[in-house]
Short mmCIF file of C-alpha atoms and ligand atoms in Angstrom, two decimals:
data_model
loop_
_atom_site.label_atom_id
_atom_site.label_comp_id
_atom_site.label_asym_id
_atom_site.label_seq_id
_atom_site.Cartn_x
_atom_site.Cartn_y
_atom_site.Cartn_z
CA UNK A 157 0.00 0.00 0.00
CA UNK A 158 1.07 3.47 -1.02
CA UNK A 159 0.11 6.22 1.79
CA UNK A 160 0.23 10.29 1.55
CA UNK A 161 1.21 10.56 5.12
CA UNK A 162 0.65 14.03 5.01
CA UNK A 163 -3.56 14.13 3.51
CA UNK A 164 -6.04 15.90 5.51
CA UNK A 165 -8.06 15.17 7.56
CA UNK A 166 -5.99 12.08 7.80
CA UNK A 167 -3.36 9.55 5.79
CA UNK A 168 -4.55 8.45 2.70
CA UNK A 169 -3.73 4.76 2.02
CA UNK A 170 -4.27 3.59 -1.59
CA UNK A 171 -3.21 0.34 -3.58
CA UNK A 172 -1.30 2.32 -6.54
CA UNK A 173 -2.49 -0.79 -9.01
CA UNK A 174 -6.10 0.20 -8.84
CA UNK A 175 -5.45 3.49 -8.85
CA UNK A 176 -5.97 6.21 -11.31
CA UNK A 177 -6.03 9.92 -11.75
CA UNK A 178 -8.92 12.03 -12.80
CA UNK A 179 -7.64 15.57 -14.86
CA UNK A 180 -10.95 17.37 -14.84
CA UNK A 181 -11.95 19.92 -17.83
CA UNK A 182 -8.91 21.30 -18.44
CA UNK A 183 -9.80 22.84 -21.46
CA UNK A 184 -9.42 25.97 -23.25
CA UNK A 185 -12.79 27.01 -22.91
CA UNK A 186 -12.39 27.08 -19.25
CA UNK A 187 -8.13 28.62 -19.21
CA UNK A 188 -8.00 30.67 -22.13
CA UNK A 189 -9.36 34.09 -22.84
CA UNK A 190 -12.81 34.32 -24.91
CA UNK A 191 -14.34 30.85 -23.84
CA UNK A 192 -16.95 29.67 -21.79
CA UNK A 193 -15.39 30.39 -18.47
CA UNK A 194 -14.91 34.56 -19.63
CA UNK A 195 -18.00 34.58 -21.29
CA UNK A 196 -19.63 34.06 -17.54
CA UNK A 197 -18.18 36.76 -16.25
CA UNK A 198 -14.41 35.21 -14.93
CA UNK A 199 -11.44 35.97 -14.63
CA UNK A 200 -9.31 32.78 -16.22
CA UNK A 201 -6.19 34.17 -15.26
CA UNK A 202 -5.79 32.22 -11.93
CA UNK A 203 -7.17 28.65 -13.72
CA UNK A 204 -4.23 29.24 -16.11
CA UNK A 205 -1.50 29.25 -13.48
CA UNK A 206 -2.37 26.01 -12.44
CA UNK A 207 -1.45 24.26 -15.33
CA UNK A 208 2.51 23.94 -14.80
CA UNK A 209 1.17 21.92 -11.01
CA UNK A 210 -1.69 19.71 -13.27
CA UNK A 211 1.07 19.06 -15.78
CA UNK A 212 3.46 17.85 -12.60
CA UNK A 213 0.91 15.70 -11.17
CA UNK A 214 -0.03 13.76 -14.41
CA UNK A 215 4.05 13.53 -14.80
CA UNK A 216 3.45 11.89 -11.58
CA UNK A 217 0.64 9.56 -12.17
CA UNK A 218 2.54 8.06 -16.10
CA UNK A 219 5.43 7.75 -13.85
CA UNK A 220 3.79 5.28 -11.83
CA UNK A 221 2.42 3.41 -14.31
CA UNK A 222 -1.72 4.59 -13.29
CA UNK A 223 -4.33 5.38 -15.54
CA UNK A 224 -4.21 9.07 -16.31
CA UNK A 225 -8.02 9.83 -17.12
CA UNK A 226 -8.99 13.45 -18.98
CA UNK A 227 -12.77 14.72 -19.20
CA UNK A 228 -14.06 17.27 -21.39
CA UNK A 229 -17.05 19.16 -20.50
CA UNK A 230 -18.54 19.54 -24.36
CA UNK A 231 -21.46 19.13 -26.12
CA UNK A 232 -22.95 17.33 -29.59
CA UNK A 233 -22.77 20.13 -32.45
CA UNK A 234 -26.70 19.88 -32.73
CA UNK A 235 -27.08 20.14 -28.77
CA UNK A 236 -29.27 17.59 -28.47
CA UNK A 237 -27.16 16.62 -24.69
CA UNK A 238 -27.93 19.99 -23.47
CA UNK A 239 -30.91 20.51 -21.98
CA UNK A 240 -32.11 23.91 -22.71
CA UNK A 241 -32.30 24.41 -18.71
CA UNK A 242 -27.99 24.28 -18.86
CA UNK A 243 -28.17 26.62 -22.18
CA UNK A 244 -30.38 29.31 -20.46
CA UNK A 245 -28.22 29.60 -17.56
CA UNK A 246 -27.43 32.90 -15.98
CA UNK A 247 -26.71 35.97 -18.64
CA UNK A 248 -23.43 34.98 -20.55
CA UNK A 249 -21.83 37.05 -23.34
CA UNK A 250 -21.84 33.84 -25.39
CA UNK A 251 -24.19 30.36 -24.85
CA UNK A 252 -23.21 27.00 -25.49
CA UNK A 253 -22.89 26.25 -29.04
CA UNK A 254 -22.63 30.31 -29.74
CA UNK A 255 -19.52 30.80 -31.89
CA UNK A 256 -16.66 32.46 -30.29
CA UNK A 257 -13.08 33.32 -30.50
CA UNK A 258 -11.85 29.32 -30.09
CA UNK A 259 -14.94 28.16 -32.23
CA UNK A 260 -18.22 27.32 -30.70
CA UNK A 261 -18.86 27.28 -27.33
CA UNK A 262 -18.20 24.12 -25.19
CA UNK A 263 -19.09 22.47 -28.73
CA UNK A 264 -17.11 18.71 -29.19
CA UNK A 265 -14.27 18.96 -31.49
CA UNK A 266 -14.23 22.94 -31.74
CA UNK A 267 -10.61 24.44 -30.41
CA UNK A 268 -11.94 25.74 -27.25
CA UNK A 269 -13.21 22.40 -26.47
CA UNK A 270 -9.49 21.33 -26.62
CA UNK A 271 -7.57 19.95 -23.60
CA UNK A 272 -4.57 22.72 -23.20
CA UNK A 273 -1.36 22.12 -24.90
CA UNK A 274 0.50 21.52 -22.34
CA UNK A 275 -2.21 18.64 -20.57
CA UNK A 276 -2.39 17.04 -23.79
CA UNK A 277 -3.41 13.47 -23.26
CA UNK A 278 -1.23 10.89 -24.85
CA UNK A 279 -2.25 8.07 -26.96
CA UNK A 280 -3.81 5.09 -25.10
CA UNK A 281 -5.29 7.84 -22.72
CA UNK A 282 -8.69 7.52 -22.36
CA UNK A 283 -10.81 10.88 -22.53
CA UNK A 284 -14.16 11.06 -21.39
CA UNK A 285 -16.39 14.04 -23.46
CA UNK A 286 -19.19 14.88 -20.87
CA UNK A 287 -22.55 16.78 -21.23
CA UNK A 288 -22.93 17.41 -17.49
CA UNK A 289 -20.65 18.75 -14.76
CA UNK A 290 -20.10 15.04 -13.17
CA UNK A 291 -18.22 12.98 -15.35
CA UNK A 292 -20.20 9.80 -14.71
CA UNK A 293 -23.49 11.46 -16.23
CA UNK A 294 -24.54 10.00 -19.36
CA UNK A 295 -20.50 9.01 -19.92
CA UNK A 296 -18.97 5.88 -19.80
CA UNK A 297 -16.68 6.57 -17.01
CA UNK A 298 -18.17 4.24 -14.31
CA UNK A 299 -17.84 1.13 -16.66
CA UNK A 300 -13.91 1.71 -17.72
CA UNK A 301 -13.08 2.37 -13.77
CA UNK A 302 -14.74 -0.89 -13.01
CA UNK A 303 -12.98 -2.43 -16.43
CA UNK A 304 -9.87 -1.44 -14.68
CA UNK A 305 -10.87 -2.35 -11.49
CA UNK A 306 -9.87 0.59 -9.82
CA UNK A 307 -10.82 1.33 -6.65
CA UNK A 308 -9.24 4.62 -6.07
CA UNK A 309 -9.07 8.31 -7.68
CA UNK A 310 -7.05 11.36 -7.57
CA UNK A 311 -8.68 14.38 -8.80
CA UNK A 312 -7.06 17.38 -10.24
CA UNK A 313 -8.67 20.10 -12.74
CA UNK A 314 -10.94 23.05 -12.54
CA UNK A 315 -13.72 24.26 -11.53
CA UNK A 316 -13.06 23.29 -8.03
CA UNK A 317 -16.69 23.67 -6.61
CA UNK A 318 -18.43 22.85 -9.73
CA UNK A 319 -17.00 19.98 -11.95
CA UNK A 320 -14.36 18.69 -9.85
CA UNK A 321 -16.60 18.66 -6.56
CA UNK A 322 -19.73 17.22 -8.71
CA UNK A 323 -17.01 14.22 -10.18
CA UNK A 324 -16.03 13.40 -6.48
CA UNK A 325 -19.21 13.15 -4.93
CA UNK A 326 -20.67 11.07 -7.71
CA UNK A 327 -17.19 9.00 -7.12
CA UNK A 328 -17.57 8.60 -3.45
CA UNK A 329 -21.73 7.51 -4.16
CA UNK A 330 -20.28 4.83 -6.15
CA UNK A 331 -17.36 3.59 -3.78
CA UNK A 332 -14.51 4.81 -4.69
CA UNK A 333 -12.07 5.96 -2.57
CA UNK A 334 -11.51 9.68 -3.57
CA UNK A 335 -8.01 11.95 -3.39
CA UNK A 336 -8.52 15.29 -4.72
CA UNK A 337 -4.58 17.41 -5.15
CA UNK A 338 -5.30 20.86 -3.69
CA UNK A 339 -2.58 22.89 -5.70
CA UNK A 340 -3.80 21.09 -9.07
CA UNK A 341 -7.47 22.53 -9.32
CA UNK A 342 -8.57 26.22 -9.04
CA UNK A 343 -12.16 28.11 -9.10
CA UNK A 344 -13.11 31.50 -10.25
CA UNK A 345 -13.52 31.82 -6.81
CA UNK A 346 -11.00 31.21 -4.20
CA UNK A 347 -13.52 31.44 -0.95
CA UNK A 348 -15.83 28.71 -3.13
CA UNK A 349 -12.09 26.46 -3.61
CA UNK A 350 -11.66 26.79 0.06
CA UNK A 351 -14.91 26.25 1.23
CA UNK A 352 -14.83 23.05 -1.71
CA UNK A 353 -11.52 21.79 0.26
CA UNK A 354 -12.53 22.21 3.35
CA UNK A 355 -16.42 20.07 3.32
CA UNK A 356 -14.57 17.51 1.20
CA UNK A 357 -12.19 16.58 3.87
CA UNK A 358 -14.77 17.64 6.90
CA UNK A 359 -16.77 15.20 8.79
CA UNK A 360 -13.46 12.73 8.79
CA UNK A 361 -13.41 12.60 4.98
CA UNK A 362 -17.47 12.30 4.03
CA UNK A 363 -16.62 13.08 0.27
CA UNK A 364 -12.77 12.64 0.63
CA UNK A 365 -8.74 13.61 1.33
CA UNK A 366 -6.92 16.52 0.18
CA UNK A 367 -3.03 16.80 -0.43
CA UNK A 368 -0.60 18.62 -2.10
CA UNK A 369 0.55 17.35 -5.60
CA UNK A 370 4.04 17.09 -4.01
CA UNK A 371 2.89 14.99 -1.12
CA UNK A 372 0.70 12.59 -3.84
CA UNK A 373 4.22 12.44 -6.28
CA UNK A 374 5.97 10.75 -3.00
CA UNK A 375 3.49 8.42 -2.45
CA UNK A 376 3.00 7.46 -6.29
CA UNK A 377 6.75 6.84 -6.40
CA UNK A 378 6.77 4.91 -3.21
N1 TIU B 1271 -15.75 22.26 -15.65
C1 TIU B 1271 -16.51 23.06 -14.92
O1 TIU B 1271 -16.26 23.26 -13.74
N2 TIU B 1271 -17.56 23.71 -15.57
C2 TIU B 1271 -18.06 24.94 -15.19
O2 TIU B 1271 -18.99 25.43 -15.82
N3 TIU B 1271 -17.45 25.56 -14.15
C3 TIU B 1271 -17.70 26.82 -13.66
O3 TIU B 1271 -17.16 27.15 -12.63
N4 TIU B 1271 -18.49 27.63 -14.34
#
């Protein structure tokens, strides 16, 4: 067993052969100037510096031989897996599927749907495109972990309180025993990432641990 001595609220112990890592959404859309993430209202500058710590911590996981995992929040180019109710949302300069700087918005195969350069997946990577803000929604996420037979996840990617959060919880419903790297996911919002941190890891770990991406790169090289 592989342990991050140092996890709050207490050491996480994992078996680092049914293990695997979980890069959330890091796409363009949500890092880069003129996609969706701007076009609410954000300032992307402080998802973008996270990037160089994601990039470590997947470094990390191929190191160690685990399943590196990237999701994609996107869309079908006719929308028909987005309900209207997720299109209508708030009062954004551009909707889904609206065509913006990097293409349409949060639209499958457009450039702003795009995993960053520097996260690029590598072949034999699996990446999971997902219509909701949980990545087990209407995705086939829940039937390659159990393919796998991984027990395990480490969670890194953005938003914090939306995507990342959603992913765990639905991960913890379902079992799994969930690990999310605190320096390798950011919000919009810092209070809403520290609040995010801080119920995940309350109640002795209801959703799950937290730990640095330096502390989790010990324990994946054992
Ligand atoms: N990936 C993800 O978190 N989707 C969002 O829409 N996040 C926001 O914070 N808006």
């Amino acid at each position: 067993m592989a342990v991050v001595a140092a996890a709050r609220p207490f050491a996480f112990s994992f078996d680092v052969g049914s293990t695997a890592l979980i890069v959330i959404d890091m796409q363009r859309d949500f890092i880069e100037p003129g996609g969706f993430g701007a076009a609410l209202g954000n300032d992307v500058a402080p998802l973008a510096r996270i990037v160089p710590t994601v990039a470590r911590l997947i470094a990390a996981g191929r190191a160690a031989h685990i399943p590196v995992i990237h999701t994609r929040e996107c869309h079908k180019p006719d929308l028909s897996d987005c309900p209207p109710a997720k299109r209508g949302r708030g009062a954004p300069s551009l909707r889904i599927g609206d065509e913006g700087p990097m293409g349409r918005i949060l639209i499958a195969g457009e450039p702003g749907a795009d995993i960053v350069p520097e996260l690029s997946p590598l072949p034999g990577e699996r990446v999971i495109d997902k219509p909701g803000k949980g990545a087990f929604c209407q995705t086939e996420l829940g039937a390659y972990l159990q393919e796998l037979g991984i027990r395990s996840l480490i969670f890194a990617g953005v938003t914090t309180e939306v995507c990342v959060q959603t992913t765990m919880r639905e991960a913890n419903d379902r079992g799994f025993e969930c690990l999310l790297a605190t320096d390798a996911t950011e919000s919009y919002f810092p209070e809403f990432k520290t609040a995010t941190i801080d119920m995940i890891r309350a109640q002795g770990a209801i959703v799950g641990w937290t730990a640095t991406t330096a502390d989790i790169g010990v324990a994946l090289r054992g």
